[in-house]
XYZ file of C-alpha atoms in Angstrom:
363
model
C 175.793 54.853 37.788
C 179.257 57.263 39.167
C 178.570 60.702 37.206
C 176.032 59.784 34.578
C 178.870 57.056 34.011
C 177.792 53.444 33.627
C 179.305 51.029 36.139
C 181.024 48.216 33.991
C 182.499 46.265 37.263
C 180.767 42.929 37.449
C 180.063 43.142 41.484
C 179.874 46.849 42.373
C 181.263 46.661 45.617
C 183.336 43.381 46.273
C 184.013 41.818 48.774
C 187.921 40.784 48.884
C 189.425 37.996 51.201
C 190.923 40.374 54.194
C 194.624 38.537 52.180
C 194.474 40.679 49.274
C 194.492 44.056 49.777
C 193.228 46.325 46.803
C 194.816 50.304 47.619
C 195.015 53.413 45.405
C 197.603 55.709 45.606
C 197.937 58.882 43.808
C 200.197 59.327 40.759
C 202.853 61.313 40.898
C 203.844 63.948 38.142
C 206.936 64.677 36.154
C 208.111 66.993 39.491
C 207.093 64.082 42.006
C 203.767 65.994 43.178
C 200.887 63.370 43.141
C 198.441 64.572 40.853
C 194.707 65.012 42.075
C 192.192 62.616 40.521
C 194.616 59.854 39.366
C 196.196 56.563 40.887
C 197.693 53.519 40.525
C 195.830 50.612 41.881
C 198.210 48.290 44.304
C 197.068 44.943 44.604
C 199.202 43.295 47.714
C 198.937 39.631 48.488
C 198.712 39.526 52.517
C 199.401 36.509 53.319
C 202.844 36.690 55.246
C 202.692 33.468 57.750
C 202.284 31.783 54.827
C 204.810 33.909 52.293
C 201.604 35.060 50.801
C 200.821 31.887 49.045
C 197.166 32.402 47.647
C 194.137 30.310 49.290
C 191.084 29.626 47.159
C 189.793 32.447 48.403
C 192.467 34.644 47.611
C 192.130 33.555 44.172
C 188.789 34.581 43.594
C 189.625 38.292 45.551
C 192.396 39.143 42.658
C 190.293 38.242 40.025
C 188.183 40.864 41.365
C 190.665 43.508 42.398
C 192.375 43.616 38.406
C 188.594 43.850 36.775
C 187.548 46.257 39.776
C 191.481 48.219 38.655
C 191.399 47.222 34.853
C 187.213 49.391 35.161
C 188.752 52.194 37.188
C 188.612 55.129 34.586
C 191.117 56.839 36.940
C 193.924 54.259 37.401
C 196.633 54.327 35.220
C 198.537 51.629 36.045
C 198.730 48.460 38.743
C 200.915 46.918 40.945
C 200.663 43.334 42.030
C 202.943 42.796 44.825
C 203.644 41.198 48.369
C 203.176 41.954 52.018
C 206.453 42.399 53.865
C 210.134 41.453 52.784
C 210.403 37.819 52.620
C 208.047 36.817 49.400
C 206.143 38.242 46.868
C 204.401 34.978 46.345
C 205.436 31.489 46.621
C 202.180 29.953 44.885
C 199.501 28.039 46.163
C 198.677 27.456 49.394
C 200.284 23.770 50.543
C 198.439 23.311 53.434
C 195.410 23.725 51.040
C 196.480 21.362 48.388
C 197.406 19.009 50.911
C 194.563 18.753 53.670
C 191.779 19.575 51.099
C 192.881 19.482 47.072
C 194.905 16.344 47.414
C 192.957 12.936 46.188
C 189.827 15.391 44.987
C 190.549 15.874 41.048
C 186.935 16.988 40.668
C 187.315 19.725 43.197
C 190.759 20.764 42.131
C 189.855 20.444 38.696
C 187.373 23.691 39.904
C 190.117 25.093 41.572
C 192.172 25.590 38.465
C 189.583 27.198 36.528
C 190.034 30.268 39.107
C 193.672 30.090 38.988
C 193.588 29.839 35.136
C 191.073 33.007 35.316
C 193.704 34.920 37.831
C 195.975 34.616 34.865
C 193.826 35.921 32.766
C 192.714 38.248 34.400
C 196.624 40.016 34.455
C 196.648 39.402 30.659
C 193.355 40.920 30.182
C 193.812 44.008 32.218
C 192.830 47.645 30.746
C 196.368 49.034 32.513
C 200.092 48.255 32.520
C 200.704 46.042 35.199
C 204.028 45.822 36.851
C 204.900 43.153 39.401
C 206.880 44.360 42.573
C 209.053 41.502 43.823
C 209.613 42.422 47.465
C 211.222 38.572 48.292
C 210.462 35.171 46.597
C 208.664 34.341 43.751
C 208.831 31.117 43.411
C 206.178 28.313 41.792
C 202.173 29.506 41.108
C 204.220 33.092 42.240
C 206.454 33.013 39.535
C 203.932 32.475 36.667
C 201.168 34.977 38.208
C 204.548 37.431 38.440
C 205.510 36.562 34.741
C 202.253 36.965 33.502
C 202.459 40.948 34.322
C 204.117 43.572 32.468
C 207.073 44.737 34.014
C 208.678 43.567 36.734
C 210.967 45.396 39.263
C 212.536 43.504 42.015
C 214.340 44.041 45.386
C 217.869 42.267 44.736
C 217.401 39.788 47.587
C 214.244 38.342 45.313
C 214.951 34.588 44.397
C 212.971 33.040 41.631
C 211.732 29.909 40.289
C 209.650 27.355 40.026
C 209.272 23.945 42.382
C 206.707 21.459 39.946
C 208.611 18.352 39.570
C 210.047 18.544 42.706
C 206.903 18.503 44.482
C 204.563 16.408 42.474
C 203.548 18.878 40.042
C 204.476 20.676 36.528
C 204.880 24.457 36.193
C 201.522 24.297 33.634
C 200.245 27.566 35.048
C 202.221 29.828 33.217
C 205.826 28.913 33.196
C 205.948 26.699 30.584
C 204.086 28.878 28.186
C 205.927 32.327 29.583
C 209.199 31.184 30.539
C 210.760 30.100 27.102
C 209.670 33.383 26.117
C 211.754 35.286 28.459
C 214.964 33.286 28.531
C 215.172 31.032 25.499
C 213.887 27.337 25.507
C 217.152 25.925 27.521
C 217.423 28.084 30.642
C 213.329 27.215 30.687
C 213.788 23.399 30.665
C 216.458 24.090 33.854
C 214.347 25.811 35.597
C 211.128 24.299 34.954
C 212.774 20.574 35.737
C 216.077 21.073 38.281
C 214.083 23.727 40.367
C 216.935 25.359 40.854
C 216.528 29.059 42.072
C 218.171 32.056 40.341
C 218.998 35.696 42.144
C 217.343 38.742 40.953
C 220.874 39.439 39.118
C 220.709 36.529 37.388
C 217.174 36.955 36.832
C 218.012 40.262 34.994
C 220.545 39.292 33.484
C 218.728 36.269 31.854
C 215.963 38.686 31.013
C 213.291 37.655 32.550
C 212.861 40.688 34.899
C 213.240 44.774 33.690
C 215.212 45.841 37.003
C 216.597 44.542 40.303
C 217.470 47.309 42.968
C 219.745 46.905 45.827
C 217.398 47.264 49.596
C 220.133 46.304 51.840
C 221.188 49.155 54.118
C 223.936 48.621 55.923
C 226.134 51.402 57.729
C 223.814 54.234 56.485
C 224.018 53.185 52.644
C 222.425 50.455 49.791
C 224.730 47.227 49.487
C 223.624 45.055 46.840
C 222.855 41.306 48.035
C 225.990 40.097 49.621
C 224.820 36.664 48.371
C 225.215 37.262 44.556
C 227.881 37.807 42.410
C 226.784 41.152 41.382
C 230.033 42.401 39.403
C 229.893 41.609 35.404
C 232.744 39.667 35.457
C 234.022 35.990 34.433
C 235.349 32.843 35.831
C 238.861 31.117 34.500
C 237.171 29.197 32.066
C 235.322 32.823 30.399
C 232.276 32.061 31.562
C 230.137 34.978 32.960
C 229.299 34.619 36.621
C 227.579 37.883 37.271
C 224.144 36.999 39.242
C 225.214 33.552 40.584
C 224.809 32.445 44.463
C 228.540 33.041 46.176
C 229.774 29.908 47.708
C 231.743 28.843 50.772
C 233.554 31.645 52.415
C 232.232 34.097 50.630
C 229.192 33.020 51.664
C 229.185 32.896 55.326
C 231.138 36.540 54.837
C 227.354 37.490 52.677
C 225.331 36.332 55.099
C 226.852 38.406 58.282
C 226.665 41.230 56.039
C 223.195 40.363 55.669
C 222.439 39.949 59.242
C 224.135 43.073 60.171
C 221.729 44.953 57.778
C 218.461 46.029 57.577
C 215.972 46.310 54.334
C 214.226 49.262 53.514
C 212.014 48.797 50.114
C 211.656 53.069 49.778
C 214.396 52.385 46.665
C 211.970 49.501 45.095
C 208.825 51.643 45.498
C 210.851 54.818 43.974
C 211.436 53.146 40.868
C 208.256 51.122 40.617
C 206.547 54.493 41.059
C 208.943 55.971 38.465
C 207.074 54.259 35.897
C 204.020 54.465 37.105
C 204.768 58.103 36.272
C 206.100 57.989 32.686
C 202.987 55.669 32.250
C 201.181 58.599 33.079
C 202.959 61.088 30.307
C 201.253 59.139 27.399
C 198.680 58.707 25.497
C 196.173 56.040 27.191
C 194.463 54.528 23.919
C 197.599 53.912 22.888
C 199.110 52.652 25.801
C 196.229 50.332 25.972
C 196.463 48.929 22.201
C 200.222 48.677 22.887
C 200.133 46.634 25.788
C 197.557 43.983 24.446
C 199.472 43.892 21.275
C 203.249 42.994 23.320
C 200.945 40.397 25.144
C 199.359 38.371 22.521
C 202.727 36.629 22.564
C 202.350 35.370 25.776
C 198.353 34.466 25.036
C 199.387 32.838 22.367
C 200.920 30.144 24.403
C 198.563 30.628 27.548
C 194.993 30.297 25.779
C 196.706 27.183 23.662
C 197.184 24.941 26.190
C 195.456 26.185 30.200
C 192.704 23.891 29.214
C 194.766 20.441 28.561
C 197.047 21.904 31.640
C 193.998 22.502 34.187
C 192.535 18.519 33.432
C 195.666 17.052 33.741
C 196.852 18.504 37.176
C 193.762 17.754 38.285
C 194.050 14.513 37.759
C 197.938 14.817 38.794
C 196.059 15.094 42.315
C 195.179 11.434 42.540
C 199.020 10.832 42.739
C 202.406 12.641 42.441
C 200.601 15.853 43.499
C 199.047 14.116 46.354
C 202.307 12.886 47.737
C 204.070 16.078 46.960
C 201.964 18.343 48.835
C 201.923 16.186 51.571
C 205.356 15.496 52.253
C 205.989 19.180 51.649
C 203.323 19.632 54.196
C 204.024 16.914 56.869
C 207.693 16.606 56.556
C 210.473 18.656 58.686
C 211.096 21.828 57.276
C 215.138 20.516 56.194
C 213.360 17.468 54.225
C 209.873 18.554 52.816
C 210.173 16.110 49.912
C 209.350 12.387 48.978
C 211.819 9.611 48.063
C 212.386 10.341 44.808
C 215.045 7.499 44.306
C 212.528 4.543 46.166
C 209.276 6.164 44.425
C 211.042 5.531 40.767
C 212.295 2.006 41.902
C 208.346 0.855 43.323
C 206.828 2.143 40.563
C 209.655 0.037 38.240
C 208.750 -2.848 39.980
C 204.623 -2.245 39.106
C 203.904 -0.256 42.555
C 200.426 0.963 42.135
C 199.485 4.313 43.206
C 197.963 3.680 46.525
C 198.084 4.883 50.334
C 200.584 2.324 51.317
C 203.179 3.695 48.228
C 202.276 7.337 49.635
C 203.459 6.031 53.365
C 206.448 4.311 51.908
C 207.904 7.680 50.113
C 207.374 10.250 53.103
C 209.991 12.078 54.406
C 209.945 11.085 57.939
């Protein structure tokens, strides 16, 4: 009991993984002032060796931190976001999935019914929840950051997913969430090629609400010297606003780049920005409103986790267990298998042994 209040956390005082970091930080009025007795809950992801990729552990801390923030009486709103500059999240941990997960379908098969409740747990959340993308988001990253809100991004973020290219399928949230945000088409490209988009291109395609320039170079904010970040088109009409600059132009982007230095004050301004108008309305509402503009993503979510969680567990027993190996094992310029000598063993009856596994590292 707080206050004669009843205490509806499930653990009263939890203890998180020291990776996930659960902070509250004052909400700021209409004049920028913070305002006494009311916060917004940040929930940061600390895992920066490994660009805050989520453990087992980890799982199980955010499922606490959003019911311990979506129970606050005094939050208004949370942040999910990333330690440092380099990632918001680039999904699960590898070194996990390959030294422990890999070739145990039972145990991942448990695994997956925390990651499928860390999803749920966003969706189910009392309190707008707005993803900060500080750097990648990439794989599990991208469908924990999809599953939010809002999101507001630095514009060095890259985004996308990396299933099929390491033994998996994006079935924890990106193929229920993505078609929703970018039409069926750009989904399939992304979910299959694995190709990565810029925060431009991300906005552009709609899948994120803002992308702000963090780049300071010479005193003042450059957008990303890597993107095509002027709305204009190519000789053929086609827009090329948001798309990686190649060649030349490139090389020119990344001394720019190297000359610079990022400061995220600009991303946290905005982020906070809304926290703020969050604040100016009525929270019932804001509540009923936010659960409403998300059934369309549980919808799609509570249809299919279930068939998605048993068959990547079972995915473990092969294309998941060579994936995360060779992702794990192999040099960081060639972290994947033989794709071209997997397909022609397996067309030639190959089973799905040890010695097939050996045959398609990258060595």
């Amino acid at each position: 009991m707080n206050n004669g209040l009843v205490d509806h956390n499930l653990v009263r005082e939890p203890t998180m993984d020291e990776r996930v970091q659960y902070t509250l930080k004052p909400v700021l009025d209409a004049s920028g002032k913070p305002y006494k007795g009311l916060y917004s809950a940040w929930i940061t992801l600390n895992n920066e060796k490994q660009l805050n990729s989520y453990t087992t552990d980890m799982v199980k801390s955010v499922i606490l931190a959003f019911r311990q923030a979506s129970a606050a009486r005094d939050v208004v709103a949370v942040v999910f976001t990333g330690a440092g500059t380099r990632a918001f999240c680039t999904g699960g941990n590898t070194k996990e999935y390959a030294e422990y997960y890999s070739g145990r379908p039972l145990e991942y098969h448990q695994y997956m019914r925390l990651f499928n409740d860390m999803v749920s747990s966003i969706l189910a959340c009392d309190k707008p929840v707005l993803c900060r993308v500080n750097g990648m988001r990439v794989g599990g990253g991208q469908e924990i950051g999809m599953a939010c809100d809002l999101t507001i991004a630095s514009d060095l973020a890259v985004f996308g997913q990396a299933g099929p290219k390491h033994g998996s399928a994006p079935e924890g949230g990106a193929t229920d969430f993505l078609p929703l945000f970018v039409g069926v088409e750009q989904a399939m490209l992304s979910c299959t090629l694995c190709d990565q988009w810029s925060a431009h291109m991300a906005r552009r395609l709609n899948l994120i609400a803002d992308a702000v320039p963090v780049l300071k170079v010479d005193g003042r904010f450059f957008p990303n010297p890597l993107v095509i970040s002027d709305r204009w088109v190519d000789e053929q009409g086609r827009p090329v606003y948001g798309e990686f600059k190649r060649g030349e132009e490139r090389e020119r982007g990344k001394k720019i780049l190297a000359g610079g230095t990022i400061d995220l004050a600009p991303l946290d301004a905005i982020v906070e920005g809304y926290i703020t108008r969050f604040a100016y309305t009525m929270p019932g509402c804001m509540t009923k409103t936010v659960g409403a503009i998300r059934k369309h993503k549980l919808e799609h979510w509570d249809r299919n986790k279930e068939s998605a969680r048993e068959w990547l567990a079972l995915n473990m027993m092969t294309e998941a267990k060579a994936g995360f190996r060779a992702f794990n094992e192999g040099p960081k310029d060639r972290r994947e298998v033989d794709f071209l000598k997997l397909r022609s063993l397996l067309a030639q009856g190959a089973a799905w042994d040890n010695a097939l596994i050996d045959q398609i590292m990258p060595h």
